[in-house]
Coordinates of C-alpha atoms and ligand atoms in Angstrom, one line a residue:
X1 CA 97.9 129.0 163.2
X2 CA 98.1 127.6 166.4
X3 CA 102.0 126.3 166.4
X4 CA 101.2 124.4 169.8
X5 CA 98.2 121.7 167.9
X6 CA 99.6 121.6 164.4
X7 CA 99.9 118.2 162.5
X8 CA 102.2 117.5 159.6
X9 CA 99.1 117.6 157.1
X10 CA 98.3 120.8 158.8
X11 CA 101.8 122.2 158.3
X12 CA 102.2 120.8 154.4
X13 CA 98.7 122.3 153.4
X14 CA 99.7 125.9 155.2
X15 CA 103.1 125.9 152.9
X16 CA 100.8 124.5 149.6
X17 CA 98.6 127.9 150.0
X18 CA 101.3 130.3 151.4
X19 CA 99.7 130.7 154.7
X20 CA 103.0 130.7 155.8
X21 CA 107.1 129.8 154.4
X22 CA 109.1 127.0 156.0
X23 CA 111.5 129.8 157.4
X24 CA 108.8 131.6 158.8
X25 CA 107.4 128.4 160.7
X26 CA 110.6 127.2 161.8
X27 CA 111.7 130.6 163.3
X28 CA 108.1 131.1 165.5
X29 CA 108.8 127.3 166.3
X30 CA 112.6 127.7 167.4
X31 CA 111.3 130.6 169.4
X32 CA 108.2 129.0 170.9
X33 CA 110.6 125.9 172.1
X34 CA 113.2 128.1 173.2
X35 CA 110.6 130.0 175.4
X36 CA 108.7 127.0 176.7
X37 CA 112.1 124.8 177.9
X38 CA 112.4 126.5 181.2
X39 CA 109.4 124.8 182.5
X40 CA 110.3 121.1 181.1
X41 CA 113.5 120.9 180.1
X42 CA 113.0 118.6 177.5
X43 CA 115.8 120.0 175.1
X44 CA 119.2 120.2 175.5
X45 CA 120.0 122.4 172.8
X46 CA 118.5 123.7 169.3
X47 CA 120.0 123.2 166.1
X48 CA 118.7 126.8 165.0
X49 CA 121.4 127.5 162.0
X50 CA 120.8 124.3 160.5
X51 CA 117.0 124.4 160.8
X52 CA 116.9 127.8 158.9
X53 CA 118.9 126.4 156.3
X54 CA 116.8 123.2 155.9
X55 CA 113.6 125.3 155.8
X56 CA 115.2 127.6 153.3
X57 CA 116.1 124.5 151.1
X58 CA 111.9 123.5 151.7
X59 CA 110.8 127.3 150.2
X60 CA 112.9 127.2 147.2
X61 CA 111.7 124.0 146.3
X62 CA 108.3 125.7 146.5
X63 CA 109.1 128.4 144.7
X64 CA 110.8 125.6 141.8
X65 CA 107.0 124.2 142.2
X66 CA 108.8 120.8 143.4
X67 CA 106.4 118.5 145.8
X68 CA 107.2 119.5 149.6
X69 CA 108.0 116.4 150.9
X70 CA 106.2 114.5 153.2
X71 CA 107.6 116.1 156.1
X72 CA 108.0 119.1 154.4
X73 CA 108.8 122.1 156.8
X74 CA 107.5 119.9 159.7
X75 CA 109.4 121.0 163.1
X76 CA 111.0 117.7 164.5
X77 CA 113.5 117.2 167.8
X78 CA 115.7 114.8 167.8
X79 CA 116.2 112.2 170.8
X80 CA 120.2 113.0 172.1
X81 CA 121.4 109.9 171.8
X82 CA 121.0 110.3 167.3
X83 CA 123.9 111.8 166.0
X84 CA 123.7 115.0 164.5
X85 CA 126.2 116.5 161.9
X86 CA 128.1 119.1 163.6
X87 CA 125.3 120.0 165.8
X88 CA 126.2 118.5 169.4
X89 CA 125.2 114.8 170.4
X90 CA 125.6 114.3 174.7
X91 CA 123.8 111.0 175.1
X92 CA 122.7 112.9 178.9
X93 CA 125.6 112.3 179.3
X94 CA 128.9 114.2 181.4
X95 CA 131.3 112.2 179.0
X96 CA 130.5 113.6 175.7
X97 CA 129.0 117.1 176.8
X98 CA 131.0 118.6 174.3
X99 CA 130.9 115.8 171.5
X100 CA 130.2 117.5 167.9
X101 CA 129.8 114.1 165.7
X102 CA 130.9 114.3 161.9
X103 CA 127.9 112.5 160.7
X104 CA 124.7 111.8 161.0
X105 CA 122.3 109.3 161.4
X106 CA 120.3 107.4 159.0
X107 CA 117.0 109.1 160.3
X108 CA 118.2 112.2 160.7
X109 CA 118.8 112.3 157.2
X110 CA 115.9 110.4 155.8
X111 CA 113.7 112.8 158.1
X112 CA 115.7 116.2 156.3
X113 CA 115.3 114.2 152.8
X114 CA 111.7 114.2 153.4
X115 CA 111.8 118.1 154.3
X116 CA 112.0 117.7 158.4
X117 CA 113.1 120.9 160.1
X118 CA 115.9 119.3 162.9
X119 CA 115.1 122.1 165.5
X120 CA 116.9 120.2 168.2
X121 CA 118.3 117.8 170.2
X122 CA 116.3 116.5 173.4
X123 CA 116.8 115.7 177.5
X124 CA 117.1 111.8 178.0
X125 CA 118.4 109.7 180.7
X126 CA 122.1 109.0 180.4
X127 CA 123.3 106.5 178.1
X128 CA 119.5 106.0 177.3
X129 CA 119.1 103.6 180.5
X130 CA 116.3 104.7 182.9
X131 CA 112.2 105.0 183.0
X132 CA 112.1 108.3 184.2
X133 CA 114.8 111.2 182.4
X134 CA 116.2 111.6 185.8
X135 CA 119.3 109.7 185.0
X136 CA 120.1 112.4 183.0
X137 CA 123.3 114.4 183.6
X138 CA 122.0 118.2 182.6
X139 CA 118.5 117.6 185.1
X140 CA 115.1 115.8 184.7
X141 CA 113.1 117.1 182.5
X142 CA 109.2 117.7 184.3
X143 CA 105.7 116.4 182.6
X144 CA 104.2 119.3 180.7
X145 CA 101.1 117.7 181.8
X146 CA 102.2 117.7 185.3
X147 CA 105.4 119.5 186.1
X148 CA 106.1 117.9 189.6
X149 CA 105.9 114.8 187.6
X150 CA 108.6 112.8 185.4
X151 CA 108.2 112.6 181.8
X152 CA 108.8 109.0 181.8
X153 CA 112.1 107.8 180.1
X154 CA 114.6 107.3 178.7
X155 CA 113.3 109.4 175.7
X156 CA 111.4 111.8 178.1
X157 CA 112.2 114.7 176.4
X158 CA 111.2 114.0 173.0
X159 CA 107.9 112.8 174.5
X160 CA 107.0 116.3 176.9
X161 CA 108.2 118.8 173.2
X162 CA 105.4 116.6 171.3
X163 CA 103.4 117.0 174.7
X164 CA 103.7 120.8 174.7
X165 CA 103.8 121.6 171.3
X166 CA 107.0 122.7 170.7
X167 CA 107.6 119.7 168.2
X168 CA 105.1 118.3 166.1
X169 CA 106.9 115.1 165.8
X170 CA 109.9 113.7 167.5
X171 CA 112.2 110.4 166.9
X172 CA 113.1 108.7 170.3
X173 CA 114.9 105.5 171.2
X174 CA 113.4 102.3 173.1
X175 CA 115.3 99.4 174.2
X176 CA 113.1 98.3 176.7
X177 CA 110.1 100.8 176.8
X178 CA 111.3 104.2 176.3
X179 CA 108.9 105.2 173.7
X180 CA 106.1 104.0 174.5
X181 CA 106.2 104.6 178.7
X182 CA 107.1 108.3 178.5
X183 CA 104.3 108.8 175.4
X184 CA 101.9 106.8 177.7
X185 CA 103.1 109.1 180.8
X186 CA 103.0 112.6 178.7
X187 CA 100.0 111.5 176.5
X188 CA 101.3 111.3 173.2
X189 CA 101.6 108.6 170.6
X190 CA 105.0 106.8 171.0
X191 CA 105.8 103.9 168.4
X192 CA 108.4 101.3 168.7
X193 CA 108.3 99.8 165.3
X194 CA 109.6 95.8 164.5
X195 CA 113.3 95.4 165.4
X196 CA 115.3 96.7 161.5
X197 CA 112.3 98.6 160.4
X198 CA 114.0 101.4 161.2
X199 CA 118.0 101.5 160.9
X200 CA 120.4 101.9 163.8
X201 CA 122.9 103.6 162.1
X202 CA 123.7 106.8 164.4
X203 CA 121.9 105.4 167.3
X204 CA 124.4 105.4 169.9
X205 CA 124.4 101.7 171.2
X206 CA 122.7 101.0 174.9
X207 CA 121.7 97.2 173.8
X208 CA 122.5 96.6 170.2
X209 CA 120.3 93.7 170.0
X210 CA 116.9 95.6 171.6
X211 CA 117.6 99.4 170.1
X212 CA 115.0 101.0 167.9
X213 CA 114.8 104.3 166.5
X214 CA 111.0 105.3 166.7
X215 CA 108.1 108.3 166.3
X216 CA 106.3 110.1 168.9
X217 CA 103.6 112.6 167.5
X218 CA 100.1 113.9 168.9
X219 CA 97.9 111.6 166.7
X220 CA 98.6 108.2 164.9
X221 CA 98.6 109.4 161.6
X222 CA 101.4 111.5 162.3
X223 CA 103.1 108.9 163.7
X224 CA 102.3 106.7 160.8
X225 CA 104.0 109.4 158.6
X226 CA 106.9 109.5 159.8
X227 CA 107.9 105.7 160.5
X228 CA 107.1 105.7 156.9
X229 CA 110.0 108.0 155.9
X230 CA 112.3 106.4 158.4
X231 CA 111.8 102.9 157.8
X232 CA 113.6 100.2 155.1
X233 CA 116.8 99.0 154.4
X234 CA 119.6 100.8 154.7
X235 CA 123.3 99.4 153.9
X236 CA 125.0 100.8 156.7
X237 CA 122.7 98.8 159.1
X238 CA 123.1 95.2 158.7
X239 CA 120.5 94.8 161.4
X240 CA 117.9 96.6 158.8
X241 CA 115.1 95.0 157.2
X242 CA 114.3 94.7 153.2
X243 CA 111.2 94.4 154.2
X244 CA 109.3 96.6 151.9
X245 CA 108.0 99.5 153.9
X246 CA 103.8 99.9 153.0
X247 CA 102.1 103.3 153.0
X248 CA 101.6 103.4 156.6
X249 CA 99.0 106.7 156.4
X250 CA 97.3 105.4 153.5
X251 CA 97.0 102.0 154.7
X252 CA 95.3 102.7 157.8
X253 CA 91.9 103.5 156.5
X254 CA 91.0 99.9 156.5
X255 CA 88.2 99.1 158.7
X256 CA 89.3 96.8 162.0
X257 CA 86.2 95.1 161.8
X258 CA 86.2 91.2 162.5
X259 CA 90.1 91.8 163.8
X260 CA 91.0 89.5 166.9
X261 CA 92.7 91.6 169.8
X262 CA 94.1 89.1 172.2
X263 CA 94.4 90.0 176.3
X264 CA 96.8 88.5 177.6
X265 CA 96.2 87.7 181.3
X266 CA 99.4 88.0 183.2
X267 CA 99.0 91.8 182.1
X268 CA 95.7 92.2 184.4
X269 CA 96.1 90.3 187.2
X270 CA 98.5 92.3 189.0
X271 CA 97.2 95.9 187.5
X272 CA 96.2 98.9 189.9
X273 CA 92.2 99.4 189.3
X274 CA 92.7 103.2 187.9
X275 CA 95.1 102.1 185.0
X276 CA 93.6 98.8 184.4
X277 CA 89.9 100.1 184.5
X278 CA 91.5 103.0 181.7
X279 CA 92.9 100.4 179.6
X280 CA 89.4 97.9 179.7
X281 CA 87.5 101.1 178.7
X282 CA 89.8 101.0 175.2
X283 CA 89.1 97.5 174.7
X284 CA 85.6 98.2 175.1
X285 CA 85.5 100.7 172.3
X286 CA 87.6 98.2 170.2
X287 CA 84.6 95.6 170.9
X288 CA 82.6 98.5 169.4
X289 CA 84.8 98.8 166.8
X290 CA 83.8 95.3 165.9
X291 CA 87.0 93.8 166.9
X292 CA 86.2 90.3 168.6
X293 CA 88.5 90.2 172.2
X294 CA 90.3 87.0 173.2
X295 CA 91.6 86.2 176.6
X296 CA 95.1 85.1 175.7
X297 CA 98.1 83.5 177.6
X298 CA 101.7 84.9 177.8
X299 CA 103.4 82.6 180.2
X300 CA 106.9 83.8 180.5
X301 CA 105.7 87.5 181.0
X302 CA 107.1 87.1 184.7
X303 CA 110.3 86.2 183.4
X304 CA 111.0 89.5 181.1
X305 CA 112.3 91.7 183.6
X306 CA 115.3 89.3 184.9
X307 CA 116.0 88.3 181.4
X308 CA 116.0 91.9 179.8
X309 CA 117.8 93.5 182.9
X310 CA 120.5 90.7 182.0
X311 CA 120.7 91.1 178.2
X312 CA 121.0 95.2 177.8
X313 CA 123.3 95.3 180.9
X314 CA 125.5 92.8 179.2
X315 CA 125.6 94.3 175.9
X316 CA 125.9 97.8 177.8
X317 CA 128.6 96.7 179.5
X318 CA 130.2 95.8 176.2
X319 CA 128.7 98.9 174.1
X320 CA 130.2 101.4 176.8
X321 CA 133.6 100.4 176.8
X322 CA 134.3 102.7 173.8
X323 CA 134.4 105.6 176.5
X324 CA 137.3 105.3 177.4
X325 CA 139.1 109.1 177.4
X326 CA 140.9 108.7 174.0
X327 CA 137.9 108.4 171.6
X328 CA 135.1 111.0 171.8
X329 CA 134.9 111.7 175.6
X330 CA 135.9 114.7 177.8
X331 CA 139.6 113.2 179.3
X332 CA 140.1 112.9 183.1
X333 CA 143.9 112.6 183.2
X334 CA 146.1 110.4 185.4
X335 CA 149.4 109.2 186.2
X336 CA 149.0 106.0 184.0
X337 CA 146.9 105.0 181.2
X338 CA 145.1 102.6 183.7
X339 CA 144.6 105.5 185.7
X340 CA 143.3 108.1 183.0
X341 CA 140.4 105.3 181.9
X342 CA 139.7 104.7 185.7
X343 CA 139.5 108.6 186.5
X344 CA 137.7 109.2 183.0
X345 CA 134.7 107.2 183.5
X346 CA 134.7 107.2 187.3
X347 CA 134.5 111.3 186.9
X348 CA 132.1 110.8 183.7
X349 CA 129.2 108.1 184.2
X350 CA 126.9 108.7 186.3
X351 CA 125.1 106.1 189.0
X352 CA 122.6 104.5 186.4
X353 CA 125.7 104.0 183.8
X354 CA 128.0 102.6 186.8
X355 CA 125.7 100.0 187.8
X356 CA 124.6 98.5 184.9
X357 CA 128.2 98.4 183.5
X358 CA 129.1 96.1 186.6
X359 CA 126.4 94.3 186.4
X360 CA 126.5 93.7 182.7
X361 CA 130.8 92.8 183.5
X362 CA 129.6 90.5 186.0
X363 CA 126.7 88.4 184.1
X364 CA 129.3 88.1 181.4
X365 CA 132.2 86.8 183.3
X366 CA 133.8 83.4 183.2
X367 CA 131.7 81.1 185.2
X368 CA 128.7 83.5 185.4
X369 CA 128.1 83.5 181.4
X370 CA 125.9 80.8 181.4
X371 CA 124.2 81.2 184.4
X372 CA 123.3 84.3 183.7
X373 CA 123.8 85.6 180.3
X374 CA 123.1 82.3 178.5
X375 CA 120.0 81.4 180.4
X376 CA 118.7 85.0 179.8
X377 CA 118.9 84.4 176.3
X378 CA 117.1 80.9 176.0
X379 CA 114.1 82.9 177.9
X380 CA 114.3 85.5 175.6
X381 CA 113.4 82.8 173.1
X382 CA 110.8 81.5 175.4
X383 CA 108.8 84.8 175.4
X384 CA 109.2 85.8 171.4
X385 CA 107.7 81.9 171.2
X386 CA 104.7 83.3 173.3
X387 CA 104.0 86.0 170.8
X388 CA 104.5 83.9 168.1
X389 CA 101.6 81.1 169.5
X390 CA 99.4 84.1 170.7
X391 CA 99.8 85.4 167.1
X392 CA 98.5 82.0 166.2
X393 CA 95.1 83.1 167.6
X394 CA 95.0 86.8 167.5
X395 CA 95.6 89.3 165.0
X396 CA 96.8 92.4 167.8
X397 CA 97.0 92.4 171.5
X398 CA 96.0 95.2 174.1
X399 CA 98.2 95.9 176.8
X400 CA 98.6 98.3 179.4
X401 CA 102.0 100.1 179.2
X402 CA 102.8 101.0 182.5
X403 CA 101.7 99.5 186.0
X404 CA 101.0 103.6 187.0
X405 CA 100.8 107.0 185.7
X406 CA 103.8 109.7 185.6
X407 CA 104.9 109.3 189.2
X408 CA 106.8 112.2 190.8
X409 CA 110.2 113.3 190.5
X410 CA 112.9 111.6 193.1
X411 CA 109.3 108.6 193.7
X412 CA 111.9 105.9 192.4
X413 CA 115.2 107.1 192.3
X414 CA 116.5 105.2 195.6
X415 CA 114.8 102.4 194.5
X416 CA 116.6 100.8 191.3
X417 CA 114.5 97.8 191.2
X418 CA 111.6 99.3 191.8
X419 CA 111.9 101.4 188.7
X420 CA 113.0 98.0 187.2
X421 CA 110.0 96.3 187.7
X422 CA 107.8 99.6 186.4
X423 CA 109.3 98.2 183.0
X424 CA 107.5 94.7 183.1
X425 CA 104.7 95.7 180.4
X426 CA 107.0 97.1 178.1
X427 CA 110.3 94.7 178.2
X428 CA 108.5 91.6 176.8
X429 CA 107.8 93.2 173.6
X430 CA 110.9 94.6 173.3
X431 CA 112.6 91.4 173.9
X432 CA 110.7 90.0 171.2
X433 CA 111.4 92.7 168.6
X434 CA 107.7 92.9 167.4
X435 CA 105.9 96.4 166.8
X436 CA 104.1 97.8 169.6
X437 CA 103.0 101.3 170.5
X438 CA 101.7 103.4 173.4
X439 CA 98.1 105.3 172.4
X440 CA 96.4 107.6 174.8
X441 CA 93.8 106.1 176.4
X442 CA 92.3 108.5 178.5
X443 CA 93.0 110.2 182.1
X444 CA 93.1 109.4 186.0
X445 CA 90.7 111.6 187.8
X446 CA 94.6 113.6 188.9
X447 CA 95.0 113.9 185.4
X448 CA 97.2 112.0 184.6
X449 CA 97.3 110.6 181.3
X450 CA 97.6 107.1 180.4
X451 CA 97.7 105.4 177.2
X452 CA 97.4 101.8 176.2
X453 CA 99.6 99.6 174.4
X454 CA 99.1 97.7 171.2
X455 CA 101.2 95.1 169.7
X456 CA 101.1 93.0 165.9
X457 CA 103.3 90.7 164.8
X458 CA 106.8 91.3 163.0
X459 CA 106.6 93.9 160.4
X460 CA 102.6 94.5 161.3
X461 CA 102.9 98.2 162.0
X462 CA 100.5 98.4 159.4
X463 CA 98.0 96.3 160.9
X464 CA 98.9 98.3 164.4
X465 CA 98.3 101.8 162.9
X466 CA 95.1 100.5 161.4
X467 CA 93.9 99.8 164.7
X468 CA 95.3 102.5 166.6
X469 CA 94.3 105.0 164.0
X470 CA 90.5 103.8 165.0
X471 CA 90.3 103.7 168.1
X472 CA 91.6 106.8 168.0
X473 CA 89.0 108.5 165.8
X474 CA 86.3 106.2 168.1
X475 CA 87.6 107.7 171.8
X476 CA 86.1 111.0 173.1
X477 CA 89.9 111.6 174.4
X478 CA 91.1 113.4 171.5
X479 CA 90.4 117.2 170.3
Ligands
LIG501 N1 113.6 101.6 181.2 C1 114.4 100.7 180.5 C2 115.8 100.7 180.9 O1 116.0 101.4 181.9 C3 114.3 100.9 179.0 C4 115.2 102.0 178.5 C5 115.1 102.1 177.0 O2 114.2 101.6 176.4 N2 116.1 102.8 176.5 O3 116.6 100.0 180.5

């Protein structure tokens, strides 16, 4: 067994025929991630006590003859900013470095339910705000594909343990992006499914009304497999779809035949040759495929960065007031309350945080609302209307997810609107809260992996897996 490659089918069949017990899996894998971090840094810290127990609870259900579980004795890490039952939840964060939550989150216990191992929690920018994990307060974590290289971010460390092997699947968060640009930068499969597929409850909130909990694995089935245990209603999320969930897995041994993938233009125009030439190549196998290819128009794509960097710095502003130095937080006294919440979060946030709290105070303030925040919000509704007319015509749409590959560490970090703008291809889906996801599409001649987007409408991930799950099994890229 090569730890590094497994799947989750591979895993479930090795525990059917005894190759191996839960226990025994989850110990080589808790000692495989522990001796692989150095070089990325992609977790934060490993939730070994509770794995054993969880994979001990798998074995005797074995031994009872009971059915594993879908994710049964599966290695999973955990994106930091999903709380975790008595197992330490920073956010990359200064402020809660020492926060030990009392519950958990909705995934985390639907992944467990299924028979998950939570081996531990991973490296993210701070607060979940950034492209590249370097706003995060315990270090960047590097590519595994490229070590002088960023992971991509915010959920960069969930992305480089699928990447290196030290996870088989990982949940990570996206408000903007930060699924599918860090699996697109490490080469994995990062899914950001429709806005309440997947409840929020235990997410810590960035941008309530753009968060999604989401899979990353090293093939689409996997990926399909697990959104299917995390998704569907859940009473403490009033956000969460009833929806009924489909069999993801199952489902995506359709054919794609005959299925219109729409292009939309303002993507390409503005594309660097080596990205844009990797992401034509996938729509060329998707022609082969027999999907018939549209040219298709999303007018207020130039639009989504203004408006999304005024909506989730708004709500940020709003979410982040909580941390405060009386609830959760590490305390940085002073002579007056005023004081103690001034020296508490001055001491405690870092740059990223800082800014986009100010920013998201000001575009909220009297006289500025509707300049600012309201106008955002009526182009919000401007570019989910562009989806829905170009879901009029076209069954998916192919996308690139990112205007470059992993760039290097400390490229963009003087540069805040630089990194900004990185964000355009992913922001516009995320705005409209419809499933998209990042699949590898193949390599620059550095390397450097790059993976393509695909989006469906609302509640499609069926229909996106279907085609992902394809192209997939038709591109030489995969081993
Ligand atoms: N990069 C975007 C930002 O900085 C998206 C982050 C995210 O999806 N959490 O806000």
């Amino acid at each position: 067994m090569n730890i590094a490659t497994l799947t989750i089918d591979q895993v479930r069949e090795g525990l059917k025929k005894r190759a191996f017990s839960a226990v025994e899996l989850t110990r080589e894998a808790l000692e495989f991630a522990q001796a692989e971090n150095p070089k990325t840094n992609a977790y934060l810290h490993f939730s070994s006590e509770r794995a054993l127990e969880a994979a001990a609870r798998v074995d005797e259900g074995i031994a009872r003859g009971e059915d594993i579980g879908p994710l049964g004795g599966v290695p999973i890490a955990v994106k930091d900013v999903i709380v975790t039952k008595g197992v330490r939840t920073t956010c990359g964060s200064k402020l809660l470095a020492e926060y030990v939550p009392p519950y958990d989150a909705t995934a985390v216990i639907r992944l467990e339910e299924a028979g998950g191992i939570l081996i531990g929690k991973t490296n993210c920018d701070e607060f979940a705000m950034g492209s590249s994990n370097e706003s995060s307060a315990f270090g960047p974590v590097r590519n595994p594909v490229a070590p002088d290289r960023v992971p991509g971010g915010s959920s960069g460390g969930s992305a480089a343990a699928v990447a290196q092997g030290t996870a088989v699947v990982a949940l990570g968060s996206d408000t903007g992006g930060s699924i599918r640009q860090p699996a697109s930068f490490c080469g994995v499969v990062g899914v950001t499914p429709t806005y309440g597929r997947v409840s929020r409850y235990g997410l810590t909130a960035f941008a309530s009304s753009l968060d999604h909990v989401g899979p990353f694995a090293r093939n689409v089935k996997d990926a399909a497999a697990l959104l299917r245990v995390l998704a569907g209603r859940d009473p403490l999320d009033s956000t969460s779809a009833f929806a009924p969930v489909p069999d993801y897995p199952v489902d995506m041994d359709g054919g794609v035949e005959g299925m219109k993938i729409g292009l939309p233009r303002e993507y390409f125009k503005d594309l660097p040759s080596e990205t844009g030439d990797l992401i034509l190549r996938g729509v060329e196998t998707l022609k082969q495929l027999g999907c018939e290819v549209r040219d298709i128009s999303l007018p207020h794509t130039a639009y989504a960065v203004g408006c999304y960097y005024i909506i989730c710095t708004a709500e940020a502003s709003s979410n982040l007031a909580r941390y405060d130095g009386v609830r959760y937080t590490v305390r940085t006294p002073g002579d007056t309350l005023i004081d103690m919440y001034r020296n508490t979060r001055g001491a405690g946030f870092g740059l990223e945080c800082k800014r986009r709290i100010m920013l998201g105070t000001y575009v909220l303030s009297a006289g500025y609302y509707d300049a600012y925040y309201l106008k955002a919000q009526k182009v919000r509704t401007l570019i989910t209307r562009d989806f829905a007319d170009a879901f009029e015509r076209v069954d998916a749409i192919a996308a690139p997810v990112s205007p470059s590959p992993a760039f290097r560490l400390g490229e963009k970090t003087d540069d805040p609107m630089e990194m900004y703008l990185s964000d355009i291809y992913t922001l516009t889906g995320s705005l409209a809260g419809i499933p998209c996801m990042s699949v590898p599409c193949g390599k620059t001649v550095e390397g450097l992996p790059v993976g393509m987007q695909l989006m469906t409408r609302h509640f499609g991930e069926a229909d996106m897996f279907r085609l992902a799950g394809a192209y997939e099994k038709a591109s030489s890229f995969f081993a």
